[in-house]
Short mmCIF file of C-alpha atoms in Angstrom, two decimals:
data_model
loop_
_atom_site.label_atom_id
_atom_site.label_comp_id
_atom_site.label_asym_id
_atom_site.label_seq_id
_atom_site.Cartn_x
_atom_site.Cartn_y
_atom_site.Cartn_z
CA MET A 1 33.01 -12.92 3.69
CA LYS A 2 31.57 -9.79 2.13
CA LYS A 3 29.27 -7.83 4.41
CA ILE A 4 26.14 -5.92 3.50
CA GLN A 5 26.54 -2.30 4.60
CA GLN A 6 23.63 -0.07 5.52
CA ILE A 7 22.84 3.63 5.52
CA PHE A 8 22.32 4.85 9.09
CA SER A 9 20.99 8.36 8.47
CA TYR A 10 19.50 10.60 5.82
CA PRO A 11 20.02 14.35 6.37
CA PHE A 12 17.61 16.72 4.62
CA SER A 13 16.74 20.38 4.81
CA THR A 14 13.85 22.71 4.10
CA ALA A 15 13.87 26.45 3.47
CA ASN A 16 13.93 27.06 7.23
CA GLY A 17 15.23 23.95 8.97
CA TYR A 18 17.65 21.03 9.10
CA TYR A 19 16.72 17.43 9.91
CA VAL A 20 18.08 13.89 10.05
CA TYR A 21 15.98 10.82 9.35
CA PHE A 22 17.12 7.49 10.86
CA PRO A 23 15.77 4.74 8.59
CA MET A 24 16.16 1.85 11.03
CA LYS A 25 14.28 3.58 13.83
CA GLY A 26 11.83 5.51 11.70
CA VAL A 27 12.44 8.80 13.54
CA VAL A 28 13.31 12.31 12.41
CA PHE A 29 15.49 14.63 14.54
CA SER A 30 15.60 18.40 14.13
CA VAL A 31 19.26 19.52 14.10
CA GLY A 32 21.36 22.64 13.59
CA LYS A 33 23.09 23.64 10.38
CA LYS A 34 26.53 22.42 11.53
CA GLU A 35 25.17 19.05 12.64
CA TYR A 36 23.30 18.71 9.37
CA TYR A 37 26.50 19.03 7.34
CA SER A 38 28.28 16.61 9.69
CA PHE A 39 25.60 14.00 9.05
CA LEU A 40 25.77 14.77 5.34
CA LEU A 41 29.50 14.01 5.36
CA LEU A 42 29.08 10.81 7.39
CA THR A 43 26.31 9.51 5.17
CA LYS A 44 28.68 9.41 2.21
CA LYS A 45 31.05 7.08 4.09
CA SER A 46 30.57 3.33 4.33
CA LEU A 47 30.77 2.80 8.11
CA THR A 48 29.93 0.17 10.67
CA LYS A 49 27.63 1.06 13.55
CA GLU A 50 30.54 1.62 15.93
CA ASP A 51 32.57 3.72 13.46
CA PHE A 52 29.51 5.76 12.60
CA TYR A 53 29.00 6.71 16.25
CA LYS A 54 32.74 7.45 16.79
CA GLU A 55 32.90 9.67 13.73
CA LEU A 56 29.72 11.41 14.82
CA LYS A 57 31.25 12.30 18.20
CA LYS A 58 34.29 13.75 16.45
CA GLU A 59 32.21 15.80 14.09
CA ILE A 60 29.75 17.13 16.68
CA PRO A 61 31.32 18.07 20.06
CA LEU A 62 29.45 16.72 23.07
CA SER A 63 29.93 20.07 24.79
CA LEU A 64 27.00 21.44 22.83
CA LYS A 65 24.41 21.56 25.62
CA LYS A 66 21.46 21.61 23.32
CA PHE A 67 22.68 18.38 21.79
CA ASN A 68 23.22 16.42 25.00
CA SER A 69 19.70 15.02 25.05
CA PHE A 70 20.05 14.16 21.39
CA TYR A 71 23.21 12.16 22.07
CA LYS A 72 21.51 10.33 24.92
CA ASP A 73 18.64 9.38 22.66
CA LEU A 74 21.05 8.44 19.89
CA GLU A 75 23.20 6.25 22.16
CA ILE A 76 20.17 4.37 23.49
CA PHE A 77 18.85 4.11 19.98
CA LEU A 78 22.12 2.69 18.59
CA SER A 79 22.63 0.22 21.43
CA ASP A 80 19.04 -1.00 21.44
CA SER A 81 19.14 -4.65 20.38
CA LEU A 82 16.04 -4.26 18.22
CA ALA A 83 17.21 -1.07 16.54
CA ARG A 84 20.86 -2.10 16.10
CA PHE A 85 22.60 -1.74 12.77
CA PRO A 86 24.22 -5.11 12.13
CA THR A 87 26.30 -5.69 9.01
CA TYR A 88 25.05 -8.88 7.36
CA THR A 89 26.71 -11.48 5.22
CA MET A 90 24.68 -13.63 2.84
CA ALA A 91 25.16 -16.51 5.30
CA ASP A 92 23.30 -14.38 7.85
CA VAL A 93 20.60 -13.77 5.28
CA ARG A 94 20.20 -17.52 4.68
CA ARG A 95 19.94 -18.20 8.42
CA GLU A 96 17.34 -15.45 8.83
CA ILE A 97 15.34 -16.83 5.91
CA GLY A 98 15.42 -20.28 7.52
CA LYS A 99 13.92 -18.80 10.70
CA ILE A 100 11.25 -16.91 8.74
CA PHE A 101 10.36 -20.06 6.80
CA LEU A 102 10.11 -22.34 9.86
CA ASP A 103 8.07 -19.68 11.65
CA LEU A 104 5.82 -19.45 8.61
CA LYS A 105 5.11 -23.20 8.53
CA THR A 106 4.48 -23.29 12.28
CA LYS A 107 2.08 -20.36 12.07
CA HIS A 108 0.24 -21.95 9.17
CA ILE A 109 -0.36 -25.17 11.15
CA THR A 110 -1.33 -23.40 14.37
CA GLY A 111 -3.57 -20.86 12.63
CA ARG A 112 -1.47 -17.79 13.45
CA ILE A 113 -0.78 -16.54 9.91
CA ILE A 114 -1.13 -12.76 9.75
CA GLN A 115 -2.88 -12.40 6.42
CA PRO A 116 -5.82 -10.01 6.18
CA ASP A 117 -7.47 -11.36 3.05
CA ILE A 118 -7.58 -13.79 0.16
CA VAL A 119 -8.69 -12.97 -3.39
CA LEU A 120 -10.70 -15.46 -5.45
CA PHE A 121 -10.91 -15.00 -9.21
CA ILE A 122 -14.54 -16.03 -9.65
CA THR A 123 -14.73 -15.79 -13.44
CA GLY A 124 -12.70 -14.65 -16.42
CA SER A 125 -15.76 -13.32 -18.20
CA CYS A 126 -16.57 -9.61 -18.22
CA ASN A 127 -19.26 -7.44 -19.73
CA LEU A 128 -16.91 -4.47 -20.28
CA ARG A 129 -13.93 -4.02 -22.59
CA CYS A 130 -11.86 -1.38 -20.77
CA LEU A 131 -9.02 -0.17 -22.97
CA TYR A 132 -6.43 -0.39 -20.18
CA CYS A 133 -7.55 -3.76 -18.76
CA SER A 134 -4.59 -6.07 -18.13
CA TYR A 135 -6.64 -9.05 -19.28
CA LYS A 136 -8.48 -7.91 -22.37
CA GLY A 137 -7.41 -4.34 -23.10
CA LYS A 138 -4.72 -2.98 -25.38
CA TRP A 139 -2.69 -0.72 -23.08
CA TYR A 140 -0.62 -3.27 -21.21
CA GLY A 141 2.47 -4.99 -22.55
CA SER A 142 1.34 -8.23 -20.90
CA LYS A 143 -1.70 -10.06 -22.26
CA GLN A 144 -2.80 -12.21 -19.36
CA GLY A 145 -5.89 -13.34 -21.21
CA LEU A 146 -8.24 -14.77 -18.61
CA ALA A 147 -10.34 -17.59 -20.02
CA ASN A 148 -14.10 -17.16 -20.14
CA ASN A 149 -14.77 -19.74 -17.48
CA THR A 150 -15.55 -20.00 -13.78
CA ILE A 151 -13.52 -21.17 -10.79
CA PRO A 152 -14.59 -24.73 -9.77
CA LEU A 153 -16.61 -24.87 -6.57
CA ASN A 154 -14.31 -27.45 -4.95
CA VAL A 155 -11.21 -25.31 -5.67
CA SER A 156 -12.72 -22.16 -4.17
CA LYS A 157 -13.95 -24.04 -1.09
CA LYS A 158 -10.53 -25.61 -0.55
CA ALA A 159 -8.89 -22.17 -0.78
CA ILE A 160 -11.38 -20.69 1.71
CA ARG A 161 -10.89 -23.56 4.15
CA ASP A 162 -7.11 -23.23 4.02
CA PHE A 163 -7.26 -19.45 4.45
CA LEU A 164 -9.65 -19.52 7.41
CA PHE A 165 -7.87 -22.44 9.09
CA SER A 166 -4.42 -20.80 8.83
CA THR A 167 -5.69 -17.49 10.26
CA ARG A 168 -8.01 -18.80 12.99
CA ASN A 169 -5.69 -17.78 15.87
CA SER A 170 -3.97 -14.82 14.18
CA GLY A 171 -5.28 -12.24 16.64
CA GLN A 172 -6.44 -10.02 13.78
CA GLN A 173 -9.60 -8.04 14.24
CA ARG A 174 -10.88 -9.08 10.82
CA VAL A 175 -10.12 -11.39 7.89
CA SER A 176 -11.64 -10.87 4.44
CA ILE A 177 -12.56 -12.91 1.39
CA VAL A 178 -12.47 -10.87 -1.83
CA PHE A 179 -14.41 -11.88 -4.96
CA TYR A 180 -12.69 -10.69 -8.13
CA GLY A 181 -12.76 -11.21 -11.88
CA GLY A 182 -13.52 -10.61 -14.72
CA GLU A 183 -16.82 -9.39 -13.46
CA PRO A 184 -17.69 -11.51 -10.38
CA LEU A 185 -21.39 -10.55 -10.41
CA LEU A 186 -21.77 -12.67 -13.56
CA GLU A 187 -21.56 -15.56 -11.07
CA PHE A 188 -23.74 -14.09 -8.33
CA ASN A 189 -25.19 -17.47 -7.29
CA LEU A 190 -21.70 -18.91 -6.83
CA ILE A 191 -20.75 -15.92 -4.67
CA LYS A 192 -23.84 -16.50 -2.49
CA GLU A 193 -22.94 -20.17 -2.06
CA LEU A 194 -19.34 -19.37 -1.13
CA ILE A 195 -20.45 -16.73 1.40
CA SER A 196 -22.76 -19.26 3.04
CA PHE A 197 -20.01 -21.93 3.09
CA SER A 198 -17.47 -19.47 4.55
CA GLU A 199 -19.82 -18.36 7.32
CA GLN A 200 -20.54 -21.95 8.34
CA TYR A 201 -16.87 -23.01 8.33
CA HIS A 202 -15.89 -19.83 10.21
CA ILE A 203 -18.25 -20.89 13.03
CA GLU A 204 -17.27 -24.56 12.83
CA ILE A 205 -13.54 -23.94 13.49
CA LYS A 206 -14.31 -21.22 16.10
CA HIS A 207 -12.35 -18.58 14.19
CA LYS A 208 -11.42 -15.74 16.52
CA SER A 209 -11.52 -12.91 13.95
CA LYS A 210 -14.53 -11.26 12.39
CA LEU A 211 -15.23 -12.48 8.82
CA ALA A 212 -15.80 -9.91 6.10
CA PHE A 213 -16.47 -10.10 2.35
CA LEU A 214 -15.74 -7.74 -0.53
CA VAL A 215 -16.95 -7.84 -4.13
CA VAL A 216 -14.83 -5.90 -6.64
CA THR A 217 -17.20 -4.96 -9.43
CA ASN A 218 -17.76 -2.57 -12.31
CA GLY A 219 -21.27 -2.03 -10.91
CA ILE A 220 -23.21 -2.78 -14.09
CA PHE A 221 -24.90 -5.98 -12.85
CA LEU A 222 -26.04 -4.58 -9.52
CA ASN A 223 -29.83 -4.75 -9.16
CA GLN A 224 -32.37 -4.50 -6.34
CA GLU A 225 -32.22 -8.19 -5.35
CA ARG A 226 -28.43 -8.27 -5.22
CA ILE A 227 -28.04 -4.93 -3.47
CA MET A 228 -30.56 -5.94 -0.79
CA PHE A 229 -28.62 -9.18 -0.24
CA PHE A 230 -25.35 -7.25 0.14
CA ILE A 231 -26.90 -4.73 2.54
CA LYS A 232 -28.49 -7.45 4.66
CA LYS A 233 -25.23 -9.42 4.87
CA LYS A 234 -23.07 -6.28 5.13
CA ILE A 235 -21.00 -7.36 2.13
CA GLY A 236 -18.50 -4.74 0.96
CA LEU A 237 -18.62 -3.40 -2.59
CA GLN A 238 -15.68 -1.81 -4.39
CA ILE A 239 -17.01 -0.15 -7.53
CA SER A 240 -14.77 1.01 -10.38
CA ILE A 241 -15.55 4.49 -11.65
CA ASP A 242 -12.92 6.71 -13.23
CA GLY A 243 -14.30 10.11 -12.34
CA PRO A 244 -16.42 12.39 -14.58
CA GLN A 245 -18.34 10.84 -17.47
CA LYS A 246 -16.03 12.17 -20.18
CA ILE A 247 -12.92 10.63 -18.55
CA HIS A 248 -14.66 7.43 -17.42
CA ASP A 249 -16.26 6.64 -20.78
CA ARG A 250 -12.98 7.24 -22.61
CA ASN A 251 -11.65 3.88 -21.40
CA ARG A 252 -14.41 1.98 -19.58
CA ARG A 253 -16.66 0.82 -22.42
CA ASP A 254 -18.99 -2.10 -23.02
CA CYS A 255 -18.71 -4.81 -25.69
CA VAL A 256 -20.03 -2.52 -28.44
CA GLY A 257 -17.87 0.43 -27.47
CA LYS A 258 -20.44 2.46 -25.51
CA GLY A 259 -19.53 4.21 -22.26
CA SER A 260 -20.66 2.67 -18.96
CA TYR A 261 -20.84 5.78 -16.75
CA LYS A 262 -24.63 6.32 -16.75
CA LYS A 263 -25.45 2.70 -15.84
CA ILE A 264 -22.95 2.69 -12.96
CA VAL A 265 -24.16 6.00 -11.51
CA LYS A 266 -27.77 4.79 -11.73
CA ASN A 267 -26.86 1.69 -9.68
CA ILE A 268 -24.84 3.70 -7.15
CA LYS A 269 -27.92 5.85 -6.53
CA LEU A 270 -29.97 2.65 -6.15
CA ILE A 271 -27.59 1.40 -3.42
CA LYS A 272 -27.97 4.69 -1.57
CA MET A 273 -31.77 4.63 -1.81
CA LEU A 274 -32.14 0.96 -0.75
CA ALA A 275 -29.76 1.44 2.19
CA PHE A 276 -32.05 4.25 3.40
CA LYS A 277 -35.22 2.19 2.87
CA MET A 278 -33.72 -0.76 4.77
CA MET A 279 -32.77 1.52 7.69
CA SER A 280 -29.08 0.92 6.97
CA GLU A 281 -27.91 4.41 6.04
CA ASP A 282 -24.41 3.68 7.35
CA TYR A 283 -23.99 0.79 4.89
CA TYR A 284 -23.30 3.16 2.02
CA ALA A 285 -20.49 5.00 3.82
CA LYS A 286 -19.00 1.99 5.61
CA TYR A 287 -19.24 -0.80 3.04
CA VAL A 288 -19.21 0.89 -0.38
CA SER A 289 -15.92 2.16 -1.75
CA PHE A 290 -14.74 3.34 -5.14
CA ASN A 291 -11.65 2.70 -7.21
CA ALA A 292 -10.42 4.96 -10.00
CA VAL A 293 -7.37 4.94 -12.24
CA TYR A 294 -5.98 7.51 -14.64
CA VAL A 295 -3.98 7.06 -17.83
CA ASP A 296 -3.26 10.74 -18.45
CA TYR A 297 -1.74 12.64 -15.51
CA LYS A 298 -3.72 15.71 -16.59
CA ASP A 299 -6.91 13.93 -15.50
CA LYS A 300 -5.73 13.36 -11.92
CA ASP A 301 -6.94 16.66 -10.42
CA ARG A 302 -10.31 16.44 -12.18
CA ILE A 303 -10.93 12.92 -10.87
CA GLU A 304 -9.94 13.93 -7.32
CA SER A 305 -12.27 16.92 -7.48
CA PHE A 306 -15.06 14.66 -8.77
CA PHE A 307 -14.90 12.47 -5.67
CA GLN A 308 -14.36 15.32 -3.23
CA THR A 309 -17.22 17.55 -4.40
CA ASN A 310 -19.87 15.18 -5.78
CA ARG A 311 -22.65 14.55 -3.25
CA LEU A 312 -23.10 11.09 -4.71
CA PHE A 313 -20.06 10.00 -2.71
CA LYS A 314 -21.42 11.08 0.67
CA SER A 315 -23.91 9.23 2.82
CA LEU A 316 -27.13 10.87 4.01
CA ARG A 317 -25.31 11.67 7.27
CA GLY A 318 -22.53 13.48 5.47
CA LYS A 319 -19.91 10.74 5.78
CA LYS A 320 -17.62 10.35 2.80
CA ASN A 321 -17.06 7.10 0.98
CA VAL A 322 -13.57 5.72 0.74
CA TRP A 323 -12.07 6.10 -2.72
CA THR A 324 -8.66 5.37 -4.20
CA LEU A 325 -7.00 6.85 -7.25
CA SER A 326 -3.88 5.43 -8.87
CA PRO A 327 -2.10 5.69 -12.21
CA ILE A 328 -2.29 2.81 -14.64
CA ALA A 329 1.51 2.56 -14.20
CA ALA A 330 0.94 1.50 -10.60
CA ARG A 331 0.07 -1.95 -11.94
CA GLY A 332 3.73 -2.21 -12.90
CA LEU A 333 3.49 -2.59 -16.66
CA LEU A 334 3.73 0.94 -17.97
CA LEU A 335 6.21 3.63 -17.01
CA ASP A 336 5.28 7.28 -16.80
CA SER A 337 7.03 9.31 -19.49
CA SER A 338 8.78 11.38 -16.82
CA VAL A 339 10.43 8.20 -15.50
CA ASN A 340 11.67 7.19 -18.94
CA LYS A 341 13.34 10.58 -19.37
CA ILE A 342 15.62 10.10 -16.37
CA LYS A 343 16.99 6.65 -17.23
CA GLU A 344 20.45 8.04 -17.96
CA LYS A 345 20.71 9.87 -14.62
CA LYS A 346 22.85 8.45 -11.82
CA ASP A 347 21.06 6.58 -9.07
CA GLU A 348 22.65 8.78 -6.41
CA ASP A 349 21.14 11.93 -7.87
CA VAL A 350 18.00 12.37 -5.78
CA LYS A 351 17.95 16.16 -5.83
CA ILE A 352 14.57 17.69 -6.52
CA GLU A 353 13.62 21.08 -7.86
CA TYR A 354 11.14 22.01 -5.16
CA ASN A 355 8.08 23.89 -6.26
CA GLU A 356 7.72 26.53 -3.54
CA ALA A 357 4.36 27.62 -4.94
CA PHE A 358 3.10 24.07 -4.36
CA VAL A 359 4.45 24.10 -0.78
CA GLU A 360 2.83 27.46 -0.02
CA ASN A 361 -0.47 26.26 -1.42
CA LYS A 362 -0.26 23.10 0.70
CA ILE A 363 0.43 25.22 3.80
CA LYS A 364 -2.68 27.31 3.08
CA GLU A 365 -4.82 24.20 2.59
CA VAL A 366 -3.62 22.55 5.80
CA ARG A 367 -4.02 25.74 7.83
CA LYS A 368 -7.59 26.18 6.56
CA GLU A 369 -8.61 22.59 7.34
CA LEU A 370 -6.87 22.66 10.72
CA ALA A 371 -8.79 25.82 11.63
CA SER A 372 -12.06 24.09 10.70
CA PHE A 373 -11.11 21.05 12.74
CA THR A 374 -10.20 22.96 15.90
CA LYS A 375 -12.89 25.67 15.63
CA LYS A 376 -15.29 25.83 18.56
CA GLY A 377 -18.86 25.15 17.57
CA ALA A 378 -17.85 23.48 14.30
CA SER A 379 -20.48 21.07 12.97
CA LEU A 380 -19.83 17.34 12.88
CA TYR A 381 -19.74 17.53 9.09
CA GLU A 382 -17.06 20.26 9.16
CA LYS A 383 -14.95 18.28 11.64
CA ASN A 384 -15.24 15.05 9.67
CA LYS A 385 -14.36 16.83 6.43
CA ALA A 386 -11.30 18.47 8.00
CA ARG A 387 -10.22 15.24 9.68
CA GLU A 388 -10.41 13.34 6.40
CA TYR A 389 -8.31 16.02 4.72
CA LEU A 390 -5.62 15.88 7.43
CA LYS A 391 -5.60 12.11 7.29
CA SER A 392 -5.27 12.08 3.50
CA PHE A 393 -2.47 14.68 3.76
CA CYS A 394 -0.54 12.39 6.14
CA GLU A 395 -1.10 9.40 3.84
CA GLU A 396 -0.04 11.39 0.78
CA MET A 397 3.18 12.46 2.51
CA GLY A 398 3.90 8.95 3.76
CA VAL A 399 3.91 10.25 7.34
CA LEU A 400 2.20 7.17 8.75
CA LYS A 401 5.19 5.15 7.57
CA ILE A 402 7.73 7.75 8.69
CA MET A 403 6.37 7.91 12.22
CA LYS A 404 5.66 4.21 12.62
CA PRO A 405 7.94 1.85 10.66
CA SER A 406 6.72 -1.70 10.31
CA LEU A 407 9.76 -3.56 11.65
CA MET A 408 13.14 -2.56 13.03
CA VAL A 409 15.49 -5.50 12.52
CA ALA A 410 17.43 -4.97 9.31
CA LEU A 411 16.55 -8.24 7.60
CA LYS A 412 12.88 -7.78 8.39
CA GLN A 413 12.46 -4.21 7.33
CA ARG A 414 10.03 -3.28 4.63
CA LEU A 415 11.38 -3.82 1.12
CA GLY A 416 8.30 -3.07 -0.94
CA CYS A 417 6.65 -6.39 -0.04
CA ILE A 418 7.82 -9.94 0.47
CA PRO A 419 6.20 -13.04 -1.05
CA TRP A 420 3.39 -13.85 1.39
CA ALA A 421 5.67 -14.48 4.38
CA GLU A 422 5.34 -10.94 5.68
CA LYS A 423 2.84 -9.22 3.48
CA GLY A 424 0.71 -10.03 0.50
CA ARG A 425 -2.70 -10.97 -0.72
CA LEU A 426 -3.04 -14.61 -1.74
CA THR A 427 -4.79 -14.70 -5.10
CA VAL A 428 -6.44 -17.89 -6.35
CA LEU A 429 -6.83 -18.15 -10.11
CA LEU A 430 -9.47 -19.94 -12.17
CA ASN A 431 -7.27 -23.02 -12.62
CA GLY A 432 -6.43 -23.22 -8.92
CA ASN A 433 -2.96 -21.66 -9.18
CA ILE A 434 -2.01 -19.52 -6.18
CA ALA A 435 -0.24 -16.20 -6.71
CA PHE A 436 1.06 -14.43 -3.60
CA CYS A 437 -0.10 -11.11 -5.07
CA GLY A 438 -2.62 -9.94 -7.66
CA ASN A 439 0.16 -8.25 -9.64
CA PHE A 440 1.73 -11.62 -10.46
CA THR A 441 -1.25 -13.59 -11.68
CA ASP A 442 0.38 -14.06 -15.11
CA VAL A 443 3.91 -15.01 -13.96
CA GLU A 444 3.97 -18.80 -13.58
CA SER A 445 7.36 -18.83 -11.85
CA MET A 446 5.80 -16.79 -9.03
CA TYR A 447 2.96 -19.21 -8.27
CA ILE A 448 3.24 -20.69 -4.77
CA GLY A 449 0.96 -23.70 -5.14
CA ASN A 450 -2.31 -24.94 -6.61
CA TYR A 451 -5.62 -25.72 -4.87
CA ARG A 452 -6.47 -28.36 -7.50
CA LYS A 453 -3.48 -30.28 -6.13
CA ASN A 454 -1.80 -29.98 -2.72
CA GLY A 455 -2.46 -26.32 -1.92
CA LEU A 456 0.47 -24.17 -0.81
CA ASP A 457 3.98 -25.21 -1.86
CA PHE A 458 6.18 -24.23 1.09
CA LYS A 459 9.41 -25.20 -0.67
CA LYS A 460 8.57 -22.74 -3.46
CA ILE A 461 7.72 -20.05 -0.91
CA LYS A 462 11.10 -20.52 0.79
CA ASN A 463 12.94 -20.22 -2.56
CA LEU A 464 11.04 -17.04 -3.42
CA ILE A 465 11.85 -15.47 -0.06
CA PHE A 466 15.54 -16.19 -0.57
CA GLN A 467 15.46 -14.97 -4.17
CA TYR A 468 13.80 -11.77 -3.02
CA ARG A 469 16.36 -11.18 -0.24
CA PHE A 470 19.30 -11.98 -2.49
CA ASN A 471 18.16 -9.73 -5.32
CA MET A 472 17.36 -6.86 -2.97
CA LYS A 473 20.60 -6.89 -0.95
CA LYS A 474 21.72 -3.63 -2.59
CA CYS A 475 18.64 -1.96 -1.13
CA TYR A 476 20.20 -2.10 2.34
CA LYS A 477 22.29 0.88 1.28
CA CYS A 478 19.23 2.96 0.49
CA PRO A 479 18.07 5.43 3.19
CA PHE A 480 14.49 5.10 1.94
CA LEU A 481 14.38 1.34 2.36
CA MET A 482 11.51 1.32 4.86
CA LEU A 483 9.51 3.87 2.89
CA CYS A 484 9.89 2.20 -0.49
CA THR A 485 6.67 1.95 -2.50
CA ILE A 486 8.05 0.20 -5.58
CA CYS A 487 6.07 -2.84 -6.57
CA PHE A 488 8.71 -5.35 -7.63
CA ARG A 489 6.38 -6.36 -10.45
CA LYS A 490 8.08 -3.44 -12.20
CA GLY A 491 11.42 -5.19 -11.92
CA SER A 492 10.24 -8.52 -13.22
CA ASP A 493 10.91 -9.82 -16.69
CA ILE A 494 7.31 -10.57 -17.67
CA LYS A 495 8.24 -11.51 -21.24
CA HIS A 496 10.50 -14.34 -20.04
CA ASN A 497 8.28 -15.21 -17.09
CA ILE A 498 10.84 -14.56 -14.32
CA TYR A 499 10.96 -12.53 -11.13
CA ASN A 500 13.72 -9.95 -11.20
CA ASN A 501 15.26 -7.04 -9.34
CA PRO A 502 13.76 -3.52 -9.52
CA LEU A 503 17.30 -2.15 -9.22
CA LYS A 504 17.89 -3.30 -12.80
CA ASN A 505 15.69 -0.37 -13.74
CA PRO A 506 17.37 2.47 -11.80
CA ALA A 507 14.86 4.98 -13.16
CA LEU A 508 12.21 3.42 -10.89
CA CYS A 509 14.40 3.73 -7.81
CA LEU A 510 15.38 7.30 -8.63
CA GLU A 511 11.79 8.41 -9.18
CA ASN A 512 10.73 6.74 -5.92
CA LYS A 513 13.57 8.38 -3.98
CA ARG A 514 12.67 11.78 -5.39
CA THR A 515 9.05 11.31 -4.36
CA ILE A 516 9.99 10.34 -0.79
CA ALA A 517 12.55 13.16 -0.49
CA GLY A 518 9.92 15.59 -1.77
CA ASN A 519 7.43 14.33 0.81
CA PHE A 520 9.95 14.95 3.60
CA TYR A 521 10.49 18.47 2.33
CA VAL A 522 6.79 19.33 2.00
CA PHE A 523 5.69 17.79 5.31
CA TYR A 524 8.38 19.44 7.42
CA SER A 525 7.94 22.76 5.61
CA VAL A 526 4.27 22.60 6.62
CA LEU A 527 5.17 21.71 10.23
CA GLU A 528 7.54 24.69 10.44
CA LYS A 529 4.79 27.08 9.39
CA ILE A 530 2.04 25.35 11.41
CA PRO A 531 3.75 23.96 14.55
CA GLU A 532 0.42 23.22 16.27
CA LEU A 533 -0.34 20.65 13.55
CA ARG A 534 1.92 18.04 15.14
CA SER A 535 0.03 17.92 18.45
CA VAL A 536 -3.32 17.68 16.63
CA LEU A 537 -2.07 14.79 14.50
CA PHE A 538 -0.83 12.92 17.57
CA LYS A 539 -3.97 13.63 19.56
CA GLU A 540 -6.18 12.37 16.74
CA LYS A 541 -3.90 9.33 16.31
CA LEU A 542 -3.33 10.17 12.66
CA ILE A 543 0.36 9.60 13.43
CA SER A 544 1.95 7.84 16.37
#
């Protein structure tokens, strides 16, 4: 029976150093030039675990004293039952899926499902007509077309009950209910009723995790009454604002084509003022976040600068609000022009033309912020600002994932995300259909049940898990498997309503590999120039 081979190492180099990344363990070793080329040679061979280790010993003599400790670590690492490199057949995959599925059902019944949140589509109506909106805009290839109606009360309550019951013993610190749309604040009274119901049921079943709520809104319908309710209840708000007025108003317009920037900013200021008046200054920094997207890559730096320098996005105590910025292509329906240009390239070609000027600039930035962070007598504001920069640098480089992989067993390692069984955000639509992720709300074949009927369909979930594993089996050969950020929405055939394999669009894989390889290069180039950075990152628990 054909076995599924895996890549055991990924050698890479910077201008001043040589390294090897071990995907299964999530560790990076610093090596010499000779060892680097030995690993490079071995990586091109299709070897079993045992053959890999034998070949490695031939290539790199054990007499090298400086490498003795490395070999010890490597031997322990290869023999470790959790970090082993088994070669799987599809029969093994089926057996593993069976275990995952049975475990999933058991956890659902006993309330041990690890699922941080559930998303409820409250209404399909919206007061804006954003040009790039996947539901009503004109940028996307998929017209999901939400109806102008509201989710039935009994459907939303059933979804909330099921979610809270299945997570009651999960051991998570917090579980969240997210209100989405459309514009959810068009149904503010329904949201209030559902919050009250959730709080009561949460107490009734003696749920062991804290219950949190989040409203994803364009911010237009916020007013004093609603803001005061949210502050009092500590309800999270995620407000969409695409940076400076000129960029924001280009796409985020109302029904008559007018920009929405001024109204949103006015309401953001109102939140800040009311939080101060209600003696809840921390509410603004802790519970209010912002989401921005960009269509034109040229706008990215301007939007980032807008959030970083505008005092509107800092609390009265100097704490910054959380904000996220992503390209419209991240939704999986548009490809960046740079990706389209490389479609004819071979998948194996992951070489990057490194921009040394960019690396040098990044080194200067990190050194400056690190100096502010470690400076004696630095103010709390300076330290917080520097800490946020270092944290965002680690997140940008993917270091949190590099240093702490999610799972080690081959069949359970991170492959983008897996339908609900391991990761996902259950999304309940207006008609009661359940999507395992918000990116698949318009793909009927990906629905995993309906709360108008019998709730979750575990047979469908099992089939999706298998389909996912089967389609992604080629990914086991990729050294960046555990660092992959591709949303498999991009590989799905939306036109024909089927889930598909991202590998059928090799341009996506190649672009993702280049990004990850570039992150390795930049991060370790910075570490070489600023060696004290590593200890600070560990001490501050930014990496582990």
